[in-house]
mmCIF file of C-alpha atoms in Angstrom:
data_model
loop_
_atom_site.group_PDB
_atom_site.id
_atom_site.type_symbol
_atom_site.label_atom_id
_atom_site.label_comp_id
_atom_site.label_asym_id
_atom_site.label_seq_id
_atom_site.Cartn_x
_atom_site.Cartn_y
_atom_site.Cartn_z
ATOM 1 C CA MET A 1 22.874 2.457 0.440
ATOM 2 C CA ARG A 2 23.630 -1.094 1.829
ATOM 3 C CA LYS A 3 23.650 -3.825 -0.749
ATOM 4 C CA MET A 4 20.095 -5.310 -1.989
ATOM 5 C CA ARG A 5 19.483 -9.245 -1.072
ATOM 6 C CA GLU A 6 16.623 -10.254 -3.674
ATOM 7 C CA GLY A 7 15.553 -12.922 -0.342
ATOM 8 C CA ALA A 8 13.872 -10.775 0.964
ATOM 9 C CA PRO A 9 10.558 -10.261 0.938
ATOM 10 C CA VAL A 10 10.332 -6.651 -1.004
ATOM 11 C CA VAL A 11 12.912 -5.568 -2.916
ATOM 12 C CA VAL A 12 12.909 -2.554 -5.130
ATOM 13 C CA HIS A 13 16.318 -1.855 -7.162
ATOM 14 C CA GLY A 14 16.609 1.630 -9.508
ATOM 15 C CA LEU A 15 13.129 1.757 -9.824
ATOM 16 C CA ILE A 16 11.820 4.804 -12.795
ATOM 17 C CA LYS A 17 7.980 4.870 -13.685
ATOM 18 C CA ARG A 18 7.370 8.634 -16.266
ATOM 19 C CA PHE A 19 3.835 8.685 -16.973
ATOM 20 C CA PRO A 20 2.212 10.451 -20.405
ATOM 21 C CA VAL A 21 1.787 14.269 -19.933
ATOM 22 C CA ARG A 22 -1.824 15.116 -21.612
ATOM 23 C CA ARG A 23 -0.945 16.788 -24.124
ATOM 24 C CA PRO A 24 -3.352 20.711 -26.046
ATOM 25 C CA LEU A 25 -5.316 19.527 -29.036
ATOM 26 C CA GLY A 26 -3.382 22.086 -30.807
ATOM 27 C CA GLU A 27 -0.207 20.278 -29.931
ATOM 28 C CA VAL A 28 -0.754 16.663 -31.052
ATOM 29 C CA LEU A 29 -2.446 17.960 -34.357
ATOM 30 C CA ARG A 30 1.581 20.354 -34.541
ATOM 31 C CA ARG A 31 3.358 16.891 -33.727
ATOM 32 C CA PRO A 32 1.305 13.857 -33.660
ATOM 33 C CA LEU A 33 4.703 12.075 -33.214
ATOM 34 C CA SER A 34 6.025 13.849 -30.240
ATOM 35 C CA ARG A 35 5.142 12.906 -26.946
ATOM 36 C CA LYS A 36 5.929 14.276 -23.370
ATOM 37 C CA TRP A 37 6.312 11.606 -19.814
ATOM 38 C CA LYS A 38 6.415 12.792 -16.573
ATOM 39 C CA GLN A 39 8.440 11.109 -14.182
ATOM 40 C CA ALA A 40 7.108 9.802 -10.865
ATOM 41 C CA LEU A 41 10.515 7.631 -9.982
ATOM 42 C CA ALA A 42 13.373 8.476 -10.658
ATOM 43 C CA GLY A 43 16.011 5.295 -9.513
ATOM 44 C CA VAL A 44 14.177 3.964 -6.431
ATOM 45 C CA ASP A 45 16.292 1.719 -3.920
ATOM 46 C CA LEU A 46 14.594 0.163 -0.860
ATOM 47 C CA GLU A 47 14.056 -3.255 0.559
ATOM 48 C CA VAL A 48 12.093 -4.650 3.277
ATOM 49 C CA GLY A 49 12.016 -7.503 5.895
ATOM 50 C CA ARG A 50 10.027 -10.364 7.216
ATOM 51 C CA GLY A 51 8.043 -8.976 10.356
ATOM 52 C CA GLU A 52 9.107 -5.551 9.490
ATOM 53 C CA VAL A 53 6.433 -2.466 9.318
ATOM 54 C CA PHE A 54 8.226 -0.168 6.339
ATOM 55 C CA GLY A 55 7.309 3.511 5.901
ATOM 56 C CA LEU A 56 7.436 5.338 2.641
ATOM 57 C CA LEU A 57 7.221 9.504 3.694
ATOM 58 C CA GLY A 58 6.218 12.448 1.495
ATOM 59 C CA PRO A 59 3.868 14.652 0.599
ATOM 60 C CA ASN A 60 0.482 14.562 -1.778
ATOM 61 C CA GLY A 61 2.804 13.314 -5.523
ATOM 62 C CA SER A 62 6.023 12.144 -4.043
ATOM 63 C CA GLY A 63 5.577 8.714 -5.814
ATOM 64 C CA LYS A 64 4.719 7.237 -2.570
ATOM 65 C CA THR A 65 1.712 5.438 -4.589
ATOM 66 C CA THR A 66 3.254 4.605 -7.696
ATOM 67 C CA ILE A 67 5.683 2.833 -5.261
ATOM 68 C CA LEU A 68 3.172 0.521 -3.980
ATOM 69 C CA LYS A 69 1.567 -0.293 -7.642
ATOM 70 C CA VAL A 70 4.350 -0.931 -8.997
ATOM 71 C CA LEU A 71 4.164 -3.642 -6.238
ATOM 72 C CA ALA A 72 0.761 -4.823 -6.725
ATOM 73 C CA THR A 73 1.216 -4.942 -10.255
ATOM 74 C CA ILE A 74 -1.124 -2.732 -10.717
ATOM 75 C CA PHE A 75 1.761 -0.596 -12.867
ATOM 76 C CA LEU A 76 4.702 -1.718 -14.507
ATOM 77 C CA PRO A 77 8.061 0.076 -14.047
ATOM 78 C CA THR A 78 9.842 1.971 -17.255
ATOM 79 C CA ALA A 79 12.908 0.726 -15.653
ATOM 80 C CA GLY A 80 14.568 -0.921 -12.560
ATOM 81 C CA ARG A 81 12.901 -4.127 -10.826
ATOM 82 C CA ALA A 82 10.752 -4.530 -8.150
ATOM 83 C CA LEU A 83 10.451 -8.469 -6.505
ATOM 84 C CA VAL A 84 7.916 -9.563 -4.475
ATOM 85 C CA GLU A 85 8.280 -12.827 -2.354
ATOM 86 C CA GLY A 86 11.247 -13.943 -4.475
ATOM 87 C CA ARG A 87 8.560 -13.043 -7.891
ATOM 88 C CA ASP A 88 9.274 -10.105 -10.419
ATOM 89 C CA VAL A 89 6.115 -7.917 -10.530
ATOM 90 C CA THR A 90 7.519 -7.704 -14.403
ATOM 91 C CA ARG A 91 7.658 -11.273 -15.395
ATOM 92 C CA GLU A 92 5.624 -13.211 -12.716
ATOM 93 C CA PRO A 93 2.694 -10.758 -12.071
ATOM 94 C CA GLY A 94 0.355 -13.642 -11.204
ATOM 95 C CA GLU A 95 2.500 -15.233 -9.087
ATOM 96 C CA VAL A 96 3.134 -11.405 -6.949
ATOM 97 C CA ARG A 97 -0.745 -11.307 -7.002
ATOM 98 C CA ARG A 98 -1.137 -13.982 -4.718
ATOM 99 C CA ARG A 99 1.263 -13.140 -2.201
ATOM 100 C CA VAL A 100 0.231 -8.945 -1.419
ATOM 101 C CA GLY A 101 -3.211 -7.900 -0.079
ATOM 102 C CA CYS A 102 -3.253 -4.203 -0.900
ATOM 103 C CA LEU A 103 -4.940 -1.200 0.535
ATOM 104 C CA PHE A 104 -5.908 2.096 -1.471
ATOM 105 C CA ASP A 105 -8.829 4.032 -2.331
ATOM 106 C CA PRO A 106 -12.290 1.455 -0.528
ATOM 107 C CA GLU A 107 -14.548 3.976 -2.130
ATOM 108 C CA ARG A 108 -13.473 2.498 -5.395
ATOM 109 C CA GLY A 109 -12.839 -0.351 -4.689
ATOM 110 C CA PHE A 110 -16.646 -1.909 -3.453
ATOM 111 C CA TYR A 111 -20.241 -2.659 -4.733
ATOM 112 C CA HIS A 112 -21.821 -0.348 -3.308
ATOM 113 C CA ARG A 113 -25.139 -1.708 -3.770
ATOM 114 C CA LEU A 114 -23.961 -5.135 -2.145
ATOM 115 C CA THR A 115 -23.543 -5.520 1.918
ATOM 116 C CA GLY A 116 -20.499 -4.753 3.088
ATOM 117 C CA ARG A 117 -20.624 -9.243 4.027
ATOM 118 C CA GLU A 118 -21.363 -9.994 -0.186
ATOM 119 C CA ASN A 119 -18.477 -8.115 -1.349
ATOM 120 C CA LEU A 120 -15.939 -10.159 0.827
ATOM 121 C CA ALA A 121 -17.644 -12.834 -0.466
ATOM 122 C CA PHE A 122 -17.240 -11.805 -4.003
ATOM 123 C CA TYR A 123 -13.195 -11.161 -3.127
ATOM 124 C CA ALA A 124 -12.453 -13.994 -1.416
ATOM 125 C CA ALA A 125 -13.647 -16.010 -4.476
ATOM 126 C CA LEU A 126 -11.414 -15.041 -6.065
ATOM 127 C CA ASP A 127 -8.436 -15.063 -3.897
ATOM 128 C CA GLY A 128 -9.247 -18.503 -4.553
ATOM 129 C CA LEU A 129 -10.250 -19.196 -0.553
ATOM 130 C CA SER A 130 -13.733 -22.274 -0.740
ATOM 131 C CA ARG A 131 -16.109 -20.296 0.284
ATOM 132 C CA ARG A 132 -15.756 -22.480 3.870
ATOM 133 C CA GLU A 133 -13.107 -20.547 4.396
ATOM 134 C CA GLY A 134 -14.251 -17.735 2.981
ATOM 135 C CA ALA A 135 -16.842 -17.661 5.409
ATOM 136 C CA ARG A 136 -14.749 -17.929 8.700
ATOM 137 C CA ARG A 137 -12.254 -15.250 7.413
ATOM 138 C CA ILE A 138 -15.160 -13.064 6.199
ATOM 139 C CA GLU A 139 -16.944 -12.878 10.468
ATOM 140 C CA GLU A 140 -12.854 -13.134 11.630
ATOM 141 C CA LEU A 141 -11.891 -9.925 9.820
ATOM 142 C CA LEU A 142 -15.891 -8.202 10.024
ATOM 143 C CA ALA A 143 -15.339 -8.732 13.673
ATOM 144 C CA ARG A 144 -11.720 -7.786 14.482
ATOM 145 C CA PHE A 145 -12.384 -4.776 12.835
ATOM 146 C CA GLY A 146 -15.813 -3.438 14.593
ATOM 147 C CA LEU A 147 -18.194 -4.855 11.855
ATOM 148 C CA GLU A 148 -19.546 -7.634 13.058
ATOM 149 C CA GLY A 149 -22.412 -6.120 13.255
ATOM 150 C CA SER A 150 -22.739 -4.021 9.740
ATOM 151 C CA GLY A 151 -22.557 -7.088 7.272
ATOM 152 C CA ARG A 152 -25.567 -6.892 5.800
ATOM 153 C CA VAL A 153 -26.622 -3.046 5.159
ATOM 154 C CA PRO A 154 -24.929 -1.434 1.818
ATOM 155 C CA VAL A 155 -21.267 -0.425 1.755
ATOM 156 C CA MET A 156 -23.457 3.173 0.168
ATOM 157 C CA ASN A 157 -24.740 3.511 3.865
ATOM 158 C CA TYR A 158 -21.133 2.756 4.835
ATOM 159 C CA SER A 159 -19.427 5.662 6.755
ATOM 160 C CA LYS A 160 -15.809 6.666 4.520
ATOM 161 C CA GLY A 161 -14.429 5.167 8.303
ATOM 162 C CA MET A 162 -15.973 2.030 7.830
ATOM 163 C CA GLN A 163 -15.808 2.019 5.024
ATOM 164 C CA GLN A 164 -11.471 2.162 5.489
ATOM 165 C CA ARG A 165 -12.627 -0.124 8.210
ATOM 166 C CA LEU A 166 -13.558 -2.561 4.851
ATOM 167 C CA GLY A 167 -10.851 -2.331 2.791
ATOM 168 C CA LEU A 168 -8.355 -3.288 5.848
ATOM 169 C CA ALA A 169 -10.207 -6.492 5.616
ATOM 170 C CA ARG A 170 -10.326 -6.978 2.373
ATOM 171 C CA ALA A 171 -6.598 -6.803 1.965
ATOM 172 C CA LEU A 172 -6.607 -9.513 4.552
ATOM 173 C CA LEU A 173 -9.157 -11.925 3.161
ATOM 174 C CA ALA A 174 -6.394 -14.385 1.348
ATOM 175 C CA ASP A 175 -3.623 -13.847 5.006
ATOM 176 C CA PRO A 176 -1.070 -12.842 2.082
ATOM 177 C CA PRO A 177 2.231 -12.376 3.707
ATOM 178 C CA VAL A 178 3.361 -8.917 2.437
ATOM 179 C CA LEU A 179 0.647 -5.820 2.781
ATOM 180 C CA LEU A 180 0.955 -2.839 0.280
ATOM 181 C CA LEU A 181 -1.159 0.027 2.390
ATOM 182 C CA ASP A 182 -1.960 3.884 1.247
ATOM 183 C CA GLU A 183 -2.878 5.667 4.026
ATOM 184 C CA PRO A 184 -4.528 3.192 5.982
ATOM 185 C CA SER A 185 -5.775 5.200 8.863
ATOM 186 C CA ARG A 186 -7.024 8.426 7.236
ATOM 187 C CA SER A 187 -10.291 7.708 7.750
ATOM 188 C CA LEU A 188 -10.480 6.492 10.514
ATOM 189 C CA ASP A 189 -11.261 8.206 14.248
ATOM 190 C CA PRO A 190 -9.021 8.847 16.375
ATOM 191 C CA GLY A 191 -9.150 6.333 18.967
ATOM 192 C CA SER A 192 -9.728 3.066 16.011
ATOM 193 C CA ALA A 193 -6.917 4.325 14.531
ATOM 194 C CA ALA A 194 -4.878 4.067 17.281
ATOM 195 C CA ALA A 195 -6.115 0.700 17.330
ATOM 196 C CA PHE A 196 -5.356 0.271 14.070
ATOM 197 C CA ARG A 197 -1.747 0.622 14.309
ATOM 198 C CA ARG A 198 -0.832 -1.407 17.666
ATOM 199 C CA ALA A 199 -3.111 -4.047 15.744
ATOM 200 C CA LEU A 200 -0.760 -3.695 12.596
ATOM 201 C CA ARG A 201 2.444 -3.726 14.010
ATOM 202 C CA GLU A 202 1.838 -6.008 17.258
ATOM 203 C CA ASP A 203 0.062 -9.077 15.240
ATOM 204 C CA LEU A 204 0.219 -8.727 12.143
ATOM 205 C CA ALA A 205 4.398 -7.959 11.795
ATOM 206 C CA SER A 206 5.368 -9.200 14.910
ATOM 207 C CA ARG A 207 3.110 -12.012 15.814
ATOM 208 C CA SER A 208 2.808 -13.007 12.558
ATOM 209 C CA GLY A 209 5.087 -11.887 10.085
ATOM 210 C CA LYS A 210 3.731 -10.144 8.111
ATOM 211 C CA THR A 211 6.250 -7.451 5.709
ATOM 212 C CA VAL A 212 4.150 -4.305 5.478
ATOM 213 C CA VAL A 213 4.946 -1.069 3.265
ATOM 214 C CA LEU A 214 2.331 1.747 4.518
ATOM 215 C CA ALA A 215 2.663 4.707 2.517
ATOM 216 C CA THR A 216 1.968 7.847 4.784
ATOM 217 C CA HIS A 217 2.061 12.053 5.115
ATOM 218 C CA SER A 218 1.878 11.490 8.629
ATOM 219 C CA LEU A 219 4.754 11.652 11.350
ATOM 220 C CA GLU A 220 1.892 10.675 14.135
ATOM 221 C CA GLU A 221 1.364 6.933 11.921
ATOM 222 C CA GLY A 222 5.414 6.186 11.202
ATOM 223 C CA ARG A 223 6.214 6.930 14.438
ATOM 224 C CA ALA A 224 3.803 4.796 16.124
ATOM 225 C CA CYS A 225 3.686 1.912 13.094
ATOM 226 C CA CYS A 226 7.035 1.952 11.609
ATOM 227 C CA ASP A 227 10.331 0.490 12.329
ATOM 228 C CA ARG A 228 12.273 1.442 9.365
ATOM 229 C CA ALA A 229 11.043 4.783 6.368
ATOM 230 C CA ALA A 230 12.247 6.105 3.466
ATOM 231 C CA VAL A 231 11.683 9.774 2.732
ATOM 232 C CA LEU A 232 10.603 10.746 -0.657
ATOM 233 C CA ASP A 233 10.462 13.876 -2.310
ATOM 234 C CA GLU A 234 10.033 14.485 -6.306
ATOM 235 C CA GLY A 235 10.335 10.777 -7.235
ATOM 236 C CA ARG A 236 13.611 10.352 -5.056
ATOM 237 C CA ILE A 237 14.041 9.167 -2.080
ATOM 238 C CA SER A 238 16.192 11.752 0.491
ATOM 239 C CA SER A 239 16.499 10.171 3.602
ATOM 240 C CA GLN A 240 16.664 6.103 4.568
ATOM 241 C CA GLY A 241 16.630 4.069 7.343
ATOM 242 C CA ALA A 242 15.289 3.387 11.475
ATOM 243 C CA TRP A 243 13.117 5.608 12.600
ATOM 244 C CA PRO A 244 15.312 7.362 15.096
ATOM 245 C CA GLU A 245 17.002 8.774 11.951
ATOM 246 C CA VAL A 246 13.721 10.229 10.127
ATOM 247 C CA GLU A 247 12.626 11.836 12.530
ATOM 248 C CA ARG A 248 15.900 13.123 12.357
ATOM 249 C CA PHE A 249 16.355 14.289 9.456
ATOM 250 C CA PHE A 250 12.345 15.890 9.847
ATOM 251 C CA ALA A 251 13.707 17.468 12.694
ATOM 252 C CA GLN A 252 16.234 20.086 10.509
ATOM 253 C CA PRO A 253 14.864 22.602 9.527
ATOM 254 C CA GLY A 254 12.881 22.836 6.487
ATOM 255 C CA ASP A 255 12.692 19.173 6.098
ATOM 256 C CA ARG A 256 8.808 17.882 6.900
ATOM 257 C CA ALA A 257 6.187 15.336 5.023
ATOM 258 C CA GLY A 258 3.937 17.173 3.980
#
């Protein structure tokens, strides 16, 4: 593993995350002070450069989303460090949140009785955008993701693919330097997924200099988007490097993304 450079937009070093395990009531009554833990991350090291799309690959439960949620300050690390644009996720969570745009499960991130435009206006205000700047960004992003004709429709009437596109628009509202995307093209039809992947790599990363950390279990998505990637298995990195190296890892018998 190469030496960590704290000047990189995203730096993770020795990251460990454990979660308490729910115990049966009888066991709690017998041993009330005892706790069991599940280890989600077991000493992860990685860094992501500016203008780079970095993939986190692996099956469900491998730790991909946990890394993203630590970087987004949703989870606190049990041990280790995570820096975003030089800001520590534990010591400066507010500064970190101002520098990241996130896409997790969009179905849980919107008020379904509000329209798509009203949801984005709400989040634009939370992000500190002026009403004028927020309105400009909303129209720009609705057009970018093919939702300009659906902005006045309540989100409860959106398809899953439309909700996913609205989630991508929400992640980009404040024009953050770092994007954290969890399975960003799920629920998109093949044409929309291909267009999004091109935009992610050519527009957001190469042209606009965004740093992107993308979690996926799809080799196709990784191939289309990622400059480098890390392969996770049970909270540990099995392989890390430029995309061709990662593909060679998966070409070995018994290795797969899930």
